[in-house]
XYZ file of C-alpha atoms in Angstrom:
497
model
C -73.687 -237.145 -121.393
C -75.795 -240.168 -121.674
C -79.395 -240.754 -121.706
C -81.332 -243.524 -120.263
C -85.106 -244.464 -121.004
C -86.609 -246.454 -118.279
C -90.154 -246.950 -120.262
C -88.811 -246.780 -123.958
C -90.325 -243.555 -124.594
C -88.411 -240.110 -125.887
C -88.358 -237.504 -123.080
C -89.592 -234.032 -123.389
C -86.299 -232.458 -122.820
C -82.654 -233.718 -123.334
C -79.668 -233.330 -121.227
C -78.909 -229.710 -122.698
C -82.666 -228.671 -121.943
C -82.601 -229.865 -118.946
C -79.087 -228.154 -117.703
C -80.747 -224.968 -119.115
C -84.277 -225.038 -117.092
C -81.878 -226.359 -113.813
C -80.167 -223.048 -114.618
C -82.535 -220.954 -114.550
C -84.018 -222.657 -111.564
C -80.678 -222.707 -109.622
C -80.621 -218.830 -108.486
C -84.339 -219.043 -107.371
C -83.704 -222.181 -105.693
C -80.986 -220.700 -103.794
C -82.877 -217.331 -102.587
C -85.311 -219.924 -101.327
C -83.288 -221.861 -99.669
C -80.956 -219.638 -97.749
C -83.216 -218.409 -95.195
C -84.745 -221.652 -94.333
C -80.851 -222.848 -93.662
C -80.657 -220.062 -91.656
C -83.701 -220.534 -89.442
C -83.161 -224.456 -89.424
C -79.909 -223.360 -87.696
C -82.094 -220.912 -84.709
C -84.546 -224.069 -84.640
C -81.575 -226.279 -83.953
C -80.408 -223.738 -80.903
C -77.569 -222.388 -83.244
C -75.997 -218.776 -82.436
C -75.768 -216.376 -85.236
C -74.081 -213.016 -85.881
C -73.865 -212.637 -82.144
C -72.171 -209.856 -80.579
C -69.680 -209.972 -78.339
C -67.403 -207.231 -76.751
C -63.484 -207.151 -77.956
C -61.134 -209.084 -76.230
C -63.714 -211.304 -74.751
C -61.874 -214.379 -73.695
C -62.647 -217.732 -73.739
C -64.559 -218.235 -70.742
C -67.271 -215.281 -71.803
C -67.597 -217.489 -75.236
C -68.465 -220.519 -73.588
C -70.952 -218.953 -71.375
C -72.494 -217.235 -74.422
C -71.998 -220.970 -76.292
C -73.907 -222.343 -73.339
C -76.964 -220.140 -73.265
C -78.535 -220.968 -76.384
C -81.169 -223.953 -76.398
C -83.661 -225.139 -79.452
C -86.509 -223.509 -77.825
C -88.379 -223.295 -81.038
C -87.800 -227.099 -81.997
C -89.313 -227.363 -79.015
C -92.206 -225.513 -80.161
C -92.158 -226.265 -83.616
C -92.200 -230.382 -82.388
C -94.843 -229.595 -79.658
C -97.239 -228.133 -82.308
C -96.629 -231.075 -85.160
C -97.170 -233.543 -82.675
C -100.308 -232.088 -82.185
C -101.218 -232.669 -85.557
C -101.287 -236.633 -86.447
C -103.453 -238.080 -88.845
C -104.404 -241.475 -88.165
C -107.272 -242.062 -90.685
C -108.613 -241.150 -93.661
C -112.723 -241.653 -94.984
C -111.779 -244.223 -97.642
C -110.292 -246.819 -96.089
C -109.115 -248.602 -99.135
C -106.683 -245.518 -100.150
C -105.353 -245.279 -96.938
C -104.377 -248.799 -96.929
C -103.164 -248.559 -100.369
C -101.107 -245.472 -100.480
C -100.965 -244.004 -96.677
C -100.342 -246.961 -94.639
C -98.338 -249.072 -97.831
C -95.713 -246.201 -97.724
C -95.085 -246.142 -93.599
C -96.652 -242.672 -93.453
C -97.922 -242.853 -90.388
C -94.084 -242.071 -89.423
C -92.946 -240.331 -92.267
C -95.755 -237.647 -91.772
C -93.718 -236.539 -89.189
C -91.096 -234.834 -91.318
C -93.821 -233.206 -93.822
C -95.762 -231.670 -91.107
C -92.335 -230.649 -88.906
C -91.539 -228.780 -92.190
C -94.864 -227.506 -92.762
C -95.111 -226.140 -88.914
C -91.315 -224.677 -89.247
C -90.677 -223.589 -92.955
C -94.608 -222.522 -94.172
C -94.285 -225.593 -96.319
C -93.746 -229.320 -96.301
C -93.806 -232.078 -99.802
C -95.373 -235.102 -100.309
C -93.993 -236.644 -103.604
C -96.392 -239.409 -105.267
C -94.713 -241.399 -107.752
C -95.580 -244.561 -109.607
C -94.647 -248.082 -107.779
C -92.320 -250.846 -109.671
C -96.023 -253.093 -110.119
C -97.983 -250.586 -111.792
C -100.670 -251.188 -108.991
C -98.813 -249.390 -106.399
C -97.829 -245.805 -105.801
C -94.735 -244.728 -103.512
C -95.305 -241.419 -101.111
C -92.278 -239.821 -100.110
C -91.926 -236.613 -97.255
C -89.225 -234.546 -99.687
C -87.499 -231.799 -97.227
C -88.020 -227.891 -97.726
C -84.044 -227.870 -97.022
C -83.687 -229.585 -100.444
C -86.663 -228.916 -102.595
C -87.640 -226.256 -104.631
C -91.002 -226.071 -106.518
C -92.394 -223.371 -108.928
C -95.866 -223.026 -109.278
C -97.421 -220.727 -112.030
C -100.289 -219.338 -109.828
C -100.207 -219.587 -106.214
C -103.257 -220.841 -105.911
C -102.475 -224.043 -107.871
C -102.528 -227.396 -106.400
C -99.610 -228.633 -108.468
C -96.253 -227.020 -108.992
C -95.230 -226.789 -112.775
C -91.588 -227.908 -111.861
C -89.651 -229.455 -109.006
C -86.575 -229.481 -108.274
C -84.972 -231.747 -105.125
C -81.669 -233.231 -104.282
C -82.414 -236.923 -103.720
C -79.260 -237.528 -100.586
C -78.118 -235.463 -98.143
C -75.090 -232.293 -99.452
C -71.896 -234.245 -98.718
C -69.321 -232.875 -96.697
C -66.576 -231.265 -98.337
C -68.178 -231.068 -101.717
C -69.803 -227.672 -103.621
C -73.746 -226.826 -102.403
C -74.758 -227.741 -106.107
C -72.779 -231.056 -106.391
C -75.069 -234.179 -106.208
C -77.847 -236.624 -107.170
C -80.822 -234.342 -108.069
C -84.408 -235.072 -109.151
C -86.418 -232.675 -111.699
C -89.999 -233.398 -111.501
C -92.370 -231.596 -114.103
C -95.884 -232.570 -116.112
C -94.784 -235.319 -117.950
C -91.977 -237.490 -115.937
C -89.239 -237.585 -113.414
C -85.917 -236.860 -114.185
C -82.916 -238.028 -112.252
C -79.197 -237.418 -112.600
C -76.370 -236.534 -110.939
C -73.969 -233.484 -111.312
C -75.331 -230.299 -111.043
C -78.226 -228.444 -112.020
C -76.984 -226.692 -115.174
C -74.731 -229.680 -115.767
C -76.819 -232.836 -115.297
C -74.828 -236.139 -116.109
C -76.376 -240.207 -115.884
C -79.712 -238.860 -116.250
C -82.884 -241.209 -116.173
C -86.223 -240.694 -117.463
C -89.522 -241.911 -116.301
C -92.774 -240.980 -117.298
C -95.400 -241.001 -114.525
C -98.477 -240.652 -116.200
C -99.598 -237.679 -114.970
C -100.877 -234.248 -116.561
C -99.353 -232.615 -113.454
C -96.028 -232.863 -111.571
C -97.383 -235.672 -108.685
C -95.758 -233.244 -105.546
C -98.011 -231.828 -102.957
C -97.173 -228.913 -100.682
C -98.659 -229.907 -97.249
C -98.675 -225.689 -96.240
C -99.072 -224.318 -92.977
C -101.748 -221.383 -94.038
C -103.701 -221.232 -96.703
C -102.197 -218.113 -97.503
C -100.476 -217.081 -101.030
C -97.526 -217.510 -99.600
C -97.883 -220.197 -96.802
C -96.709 -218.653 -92.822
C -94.130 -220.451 -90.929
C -95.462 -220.497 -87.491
C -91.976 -220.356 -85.986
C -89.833 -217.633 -88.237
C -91.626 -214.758 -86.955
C -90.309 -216.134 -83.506
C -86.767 -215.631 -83.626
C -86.593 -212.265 -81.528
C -88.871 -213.967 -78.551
C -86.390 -216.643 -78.883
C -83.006 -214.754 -78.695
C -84.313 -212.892 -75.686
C -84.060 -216.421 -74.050
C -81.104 -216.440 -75.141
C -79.951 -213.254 -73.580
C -81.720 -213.813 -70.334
C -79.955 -217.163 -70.163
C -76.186 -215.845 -70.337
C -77.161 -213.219 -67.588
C -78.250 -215.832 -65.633
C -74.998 -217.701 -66.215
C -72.480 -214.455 -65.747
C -74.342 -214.369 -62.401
C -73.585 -217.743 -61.395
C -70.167 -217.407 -62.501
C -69.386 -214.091 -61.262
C -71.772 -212.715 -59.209
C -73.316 -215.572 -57.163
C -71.092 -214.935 -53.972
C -69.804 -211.687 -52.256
C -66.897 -209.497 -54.420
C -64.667 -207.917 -52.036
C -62.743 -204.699 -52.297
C -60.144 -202.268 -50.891
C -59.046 -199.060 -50.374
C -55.730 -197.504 -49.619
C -53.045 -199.532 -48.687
C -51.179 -201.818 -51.340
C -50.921 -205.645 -51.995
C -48.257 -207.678 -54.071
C -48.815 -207.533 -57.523
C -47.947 -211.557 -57.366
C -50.958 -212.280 -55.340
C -53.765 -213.469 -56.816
C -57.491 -213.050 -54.898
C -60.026 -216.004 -54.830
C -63.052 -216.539 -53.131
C -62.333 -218.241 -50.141
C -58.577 -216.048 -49.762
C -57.597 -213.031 -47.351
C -56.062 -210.159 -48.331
C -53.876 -208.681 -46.227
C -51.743 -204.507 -46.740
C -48.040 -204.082 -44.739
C -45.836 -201.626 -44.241
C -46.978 -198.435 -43.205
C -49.404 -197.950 -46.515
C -51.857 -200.346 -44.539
C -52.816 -198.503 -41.170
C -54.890 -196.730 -43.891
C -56.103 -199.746 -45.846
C -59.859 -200.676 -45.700
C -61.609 -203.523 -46.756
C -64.966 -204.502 -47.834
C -67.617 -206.695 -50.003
C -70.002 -206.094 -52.169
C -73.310 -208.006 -51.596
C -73.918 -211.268 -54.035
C -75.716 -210.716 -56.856
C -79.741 -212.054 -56.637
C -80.271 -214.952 -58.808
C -83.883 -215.151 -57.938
C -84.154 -212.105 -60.070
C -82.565 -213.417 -62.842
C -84.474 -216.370 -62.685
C -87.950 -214.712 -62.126
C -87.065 -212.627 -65.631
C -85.722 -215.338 -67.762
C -89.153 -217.414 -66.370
C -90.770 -214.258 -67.613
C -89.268 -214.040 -71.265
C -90.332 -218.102 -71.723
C -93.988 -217.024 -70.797
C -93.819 -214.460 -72.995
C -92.350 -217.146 -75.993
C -95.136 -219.331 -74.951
C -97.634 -216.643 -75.610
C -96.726 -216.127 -78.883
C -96.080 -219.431 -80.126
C -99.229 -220.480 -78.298
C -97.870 -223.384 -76.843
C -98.976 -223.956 -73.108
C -96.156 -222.412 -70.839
C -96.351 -225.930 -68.354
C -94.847 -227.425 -71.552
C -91.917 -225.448 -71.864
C -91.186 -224.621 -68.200
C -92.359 -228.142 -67.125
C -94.227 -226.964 -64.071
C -97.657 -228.264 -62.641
C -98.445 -227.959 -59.187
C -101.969 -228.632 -58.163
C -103.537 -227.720 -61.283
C -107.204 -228.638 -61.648
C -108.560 -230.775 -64.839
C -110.684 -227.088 -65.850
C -107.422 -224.865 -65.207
C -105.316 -227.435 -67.573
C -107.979 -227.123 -70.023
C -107.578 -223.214 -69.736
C -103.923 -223.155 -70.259
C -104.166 -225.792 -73.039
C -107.032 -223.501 -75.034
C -105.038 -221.169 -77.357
C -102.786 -224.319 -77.990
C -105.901 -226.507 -79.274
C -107.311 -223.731 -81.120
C -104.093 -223.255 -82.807
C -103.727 -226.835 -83.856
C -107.478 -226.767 -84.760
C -105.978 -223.753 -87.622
C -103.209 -225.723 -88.585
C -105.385 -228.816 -88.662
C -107.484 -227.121 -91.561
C -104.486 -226.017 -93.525
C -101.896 -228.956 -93.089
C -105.196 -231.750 -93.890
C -106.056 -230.090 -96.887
C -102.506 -230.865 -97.846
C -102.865 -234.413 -97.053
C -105.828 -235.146 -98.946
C -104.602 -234.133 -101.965
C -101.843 -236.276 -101.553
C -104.504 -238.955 -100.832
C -106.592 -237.862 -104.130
C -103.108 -237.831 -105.904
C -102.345 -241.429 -104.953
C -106.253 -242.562 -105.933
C -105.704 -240.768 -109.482
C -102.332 -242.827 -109.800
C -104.062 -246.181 -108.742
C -106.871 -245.760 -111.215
C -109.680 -244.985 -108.614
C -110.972 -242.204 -110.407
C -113.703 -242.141 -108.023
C -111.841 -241.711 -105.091
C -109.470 -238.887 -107.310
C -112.513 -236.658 -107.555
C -114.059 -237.022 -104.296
C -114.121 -233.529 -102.261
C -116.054 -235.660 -99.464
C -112.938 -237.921 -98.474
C -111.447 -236.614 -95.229
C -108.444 -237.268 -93.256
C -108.753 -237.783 -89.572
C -106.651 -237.060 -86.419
C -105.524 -238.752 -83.844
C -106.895 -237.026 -80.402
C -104.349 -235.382 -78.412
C -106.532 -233.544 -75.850
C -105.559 -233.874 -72.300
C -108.033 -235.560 -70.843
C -108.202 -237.994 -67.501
C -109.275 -241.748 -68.753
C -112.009 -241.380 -66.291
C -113.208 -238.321 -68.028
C -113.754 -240.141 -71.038
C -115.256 -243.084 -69.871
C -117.818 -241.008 -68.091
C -118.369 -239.025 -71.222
C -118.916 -242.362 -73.215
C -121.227 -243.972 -71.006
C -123.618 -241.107 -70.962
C -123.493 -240.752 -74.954
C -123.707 -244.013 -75.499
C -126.923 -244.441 -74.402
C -128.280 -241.191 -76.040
C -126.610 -241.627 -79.908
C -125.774 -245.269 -79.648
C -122.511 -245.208 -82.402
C -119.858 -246.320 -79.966
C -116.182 -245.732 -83.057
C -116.775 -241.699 -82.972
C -117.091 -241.983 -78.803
C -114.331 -244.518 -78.442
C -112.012 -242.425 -80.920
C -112.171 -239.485 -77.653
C -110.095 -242.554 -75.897
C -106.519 -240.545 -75.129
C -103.840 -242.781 -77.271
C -106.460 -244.966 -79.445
C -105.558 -244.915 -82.827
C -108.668 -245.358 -85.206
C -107.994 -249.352 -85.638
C -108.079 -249.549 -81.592
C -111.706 -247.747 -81.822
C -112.903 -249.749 -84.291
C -112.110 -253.271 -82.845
C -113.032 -252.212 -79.679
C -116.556 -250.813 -81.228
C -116.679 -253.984 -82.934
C -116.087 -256.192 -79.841
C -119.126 -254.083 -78.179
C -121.515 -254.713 -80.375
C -120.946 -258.395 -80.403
C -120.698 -258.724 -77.105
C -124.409 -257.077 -77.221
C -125.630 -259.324 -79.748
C -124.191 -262.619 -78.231
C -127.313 -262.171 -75.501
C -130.706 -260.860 -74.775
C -130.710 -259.050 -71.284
C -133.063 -262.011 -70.349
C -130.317 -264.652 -71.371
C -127.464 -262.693 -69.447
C -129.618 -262.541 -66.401
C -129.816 -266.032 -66.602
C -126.131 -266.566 -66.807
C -125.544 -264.757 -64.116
C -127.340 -266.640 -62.190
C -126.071 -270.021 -63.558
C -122.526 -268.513 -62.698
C -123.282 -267.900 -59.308
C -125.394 -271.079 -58.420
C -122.019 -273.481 -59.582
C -120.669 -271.105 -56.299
C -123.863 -272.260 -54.706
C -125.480 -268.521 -54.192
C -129.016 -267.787 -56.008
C -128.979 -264.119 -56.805
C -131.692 -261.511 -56.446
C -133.244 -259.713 -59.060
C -131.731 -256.663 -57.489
C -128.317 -258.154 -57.301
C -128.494 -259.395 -61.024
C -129.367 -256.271 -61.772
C -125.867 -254.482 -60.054
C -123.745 -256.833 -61.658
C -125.252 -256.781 -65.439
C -125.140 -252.975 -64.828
C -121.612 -253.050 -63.576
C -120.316 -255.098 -66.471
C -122.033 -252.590 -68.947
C -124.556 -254.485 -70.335
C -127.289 -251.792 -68.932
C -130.563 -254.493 -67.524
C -133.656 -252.472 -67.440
C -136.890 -253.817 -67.891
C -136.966 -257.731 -68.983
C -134.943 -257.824 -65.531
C -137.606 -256.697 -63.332
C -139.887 -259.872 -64.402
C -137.228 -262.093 -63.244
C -137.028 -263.945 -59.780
C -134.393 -266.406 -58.604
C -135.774 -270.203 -59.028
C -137.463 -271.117 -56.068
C -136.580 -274.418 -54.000
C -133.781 -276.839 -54.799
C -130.295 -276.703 -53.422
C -128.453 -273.835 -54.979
C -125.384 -275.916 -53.622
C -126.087 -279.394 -55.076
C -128.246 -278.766 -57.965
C -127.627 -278.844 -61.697
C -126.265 -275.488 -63.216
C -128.488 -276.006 -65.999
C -131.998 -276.811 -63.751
C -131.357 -275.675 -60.278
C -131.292 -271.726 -61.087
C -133.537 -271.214 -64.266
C -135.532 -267.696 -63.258
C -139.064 -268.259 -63.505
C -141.741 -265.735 -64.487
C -144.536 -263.828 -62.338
C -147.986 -262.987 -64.600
């Protein structure tokens, strides 16, 4: 087996070591990892150990087949999406690090895991310049990290497969990565039989991977796993629903006495008919069809019941809204935002040491121990645009900062409140309320109309630029023809004592 140095340097462990700690690692790594397979496959709408009756043909399995959904992707998606970060206090790390690396998309697949598994992982590794660090989302599916307390903020080892498990070939078989204190290995093989392994040191006293967890607990809460039951009585409510459309959605007939011709086969829309003497006694009947409304009004039920528990508003999963007021949206939408506001806590103090990570890898010391530096979400309350804008207006003129109010925009990111912040204040610099009165009234004179002070007033007000009490000691210019006259001379206010 043969051993590269990327930095010149003699690793901490050798290719024997290192088979021996992926050995040891291997069976732990596998307890962990089968029951997140297994609930991947219920998040992805997969049926599992699912009982069916003997000799159940091949109609009943497709109905079955049919009935499952990913309900909880749906909910595990609808409560990640819920939590975007789209800032972060210092700016210069979040340029650096977050936005460098694309993470404004990759975050998706940290905090999907996080929401899903109890856990998602942020590696931070060194960049190729030495001035530049590379943040990678690292799936729960694939990585295993031990941590000596569970309190710590770093794991002592890591240990991830770097590509997707290749069809046909053994679980273990693959290109792994071992991440501890002092460097990153990476090699290919198994495990317990590592072959082309690389070294590289990363500078760190600490493996650089950060669990993004979905509690704060010892052992971080999946918000989905505990779920599963809800879920599979969707499932069941679903295939009676289908049985019922299959086989019970019109009238079943039946008879009595008589006898029919093995040969002939009944259908829906057929008539049955008994000869001979057997059939003066025949009788014939139906049974009434079955009521789907029923079936519908209970599986309706068990997805209200999913949405309870998952705390997820129920118009999101059943997609109905019918003349619902702004305040009775709000109400539906309240155990959902207070549940993001929890996982909010949890999942950002995830992120910022990931963020504190990357500053301690860049040199920014500073920035490595701050506790103050915060990341910040994007707003994803459901609120009209006119809502807002109210809201803003009033504030404005009571606190004045325009960013925080302007972040409350539905779909602004943090760079669209800041430019548009930005473009307020200059635009409130660029003239005294005197000197826009007066340019209003220059605009309208090249029209050939002299404004009031009344109508000056309306418009400023109108356009935002809130004319109070400079206005009031303005009149229009008196004689002249607004028509014919200079813009510059034929309007210019004059002033009363």
């Amino acid at each position: 087996m043969s051993l590269i140095l990327l930095d010149g340097t003699t690793p901490p462990m050798d290719a024997a070591a290192l088979g021996a700690l992926g050995a040891d690692l291997k069976k732990d790594a596998q307890a962990t990892w089968a029951p997140l397979r297994t609930l991947q496959k219920h998040i992805d709408g997969q049926l599992l150990r699912t009982w069916m009756p003997e000799n159940v043909d091949a109609e009943y399995k497709d109905l079955l087949r049919k009935s499952a959904s990913p309900w909880l992707g749906f909910a595990r998606d609808a409560i990640a999406q819920g939590c975007i970060v789209s800032g972060y206090t210092n700016t210069d790390i979040w340029e650096r690090a977050w936005r460098a690396n694309g993470m404004d998309g990759r975050q998706d697949v940290v905090t999907r895991d996080a929401v899903g598994f109890g856990r998602g992982f942020v590696a931070v590794l060194p960049g190729s310049d030495g001035d530049s660090v590379v943040m990678r989302p690292m799936s729960a599916l694939d990585t295993y990290a031990v941590y000596a307390d569970p309190w710590d903020e770093y794991p002592e080892y890591v240990l991830h497969r770097r590509r997707p498990r290749a069809a046909g070939k053994p679980f273990w078989q693959g290109d792994w990565m071992l991440i501890d204190s002092e460097g990153i290995y990476r090699f290919k093989g198994t495990p317990d039989t590592p072959v082309e392994m690389t070294f590289e040191s990363h500078g760190m006293n600490f493996a650089p991977v950060v669990g993004v967890s979905n509690t704060l607990d010892a052992t971080p809460i999946s918000s989905i796993a505990d779920k599963v039951p809800v879920y599979k009585r969707i499932v069941d409510g679903t295939f009676t629903l289908q049985m019922l459309q299959r086989y019970g959605a019109f009238p079943q007939k039946w008879m009595a006495g008589g006898e029919v011709d093995p040969g002939v086969r009944s259908s829906v829309d057929g008539l049955l008919h008994a000869s001979g003497e057997a059939g003066e006694t025949a009788r014939f009947g139906a049974f009434p069809a079955a009521d789907l409304d029923k079936a519908v009004s209970a599986l309706d039920a068990h997805i209200k019941h999913f949405s309870a528990v998952v705390q997820v508003p129920p118009h999101y999963l059943l997609g109905a809204v019918v003349n619902m007021s702004a305040e009775g949206i709000a109400a539906a939408e309240a155990g959902y935002h207070r549940n993001l506001s929890a996982r909010k806590k949890s999942i950002g103090e995830g992120y910022e040491l990931a963020m504190r990570t990357a500053a301690a890898m860049l040199g920014e010391s500073a920035a490595a121990a701050s506790t103050t530096d915060q990341v910040e979400w994007e707003n994803v309350s459901s609120w009209s645009l006119s809502q807002v804008s109210d809201f803003v207006q009033k504030m404005e003129t009571i606190t004045g900062p325009l960013e925080p109010l302007f972040r409350m925009v539905p779909g602004w990111t943090k760079k669209d409140a800041e430019d548009a912040a930005k473009a307020a204040r200059e635009m409130r610099s660029a003239s005294s309320p005197g000197e826009l009165a007066n340019l209003i009234q220059s605009i309208y004179l090249g029209v050939g109309k002299v404004l009031s002070s009344e109508e000056a007033r309306e418009i400023a007000n109108r356009a935002g630029a809130g004319l109070r009490g400079e206005l009031e000691q303005i009149t229009p210019a008196s004689g002249g023809d607004a028509g014919t006259a200079p813009v510059e001379t034929a309007g210019q206010p004059t002033t009363t004592p």
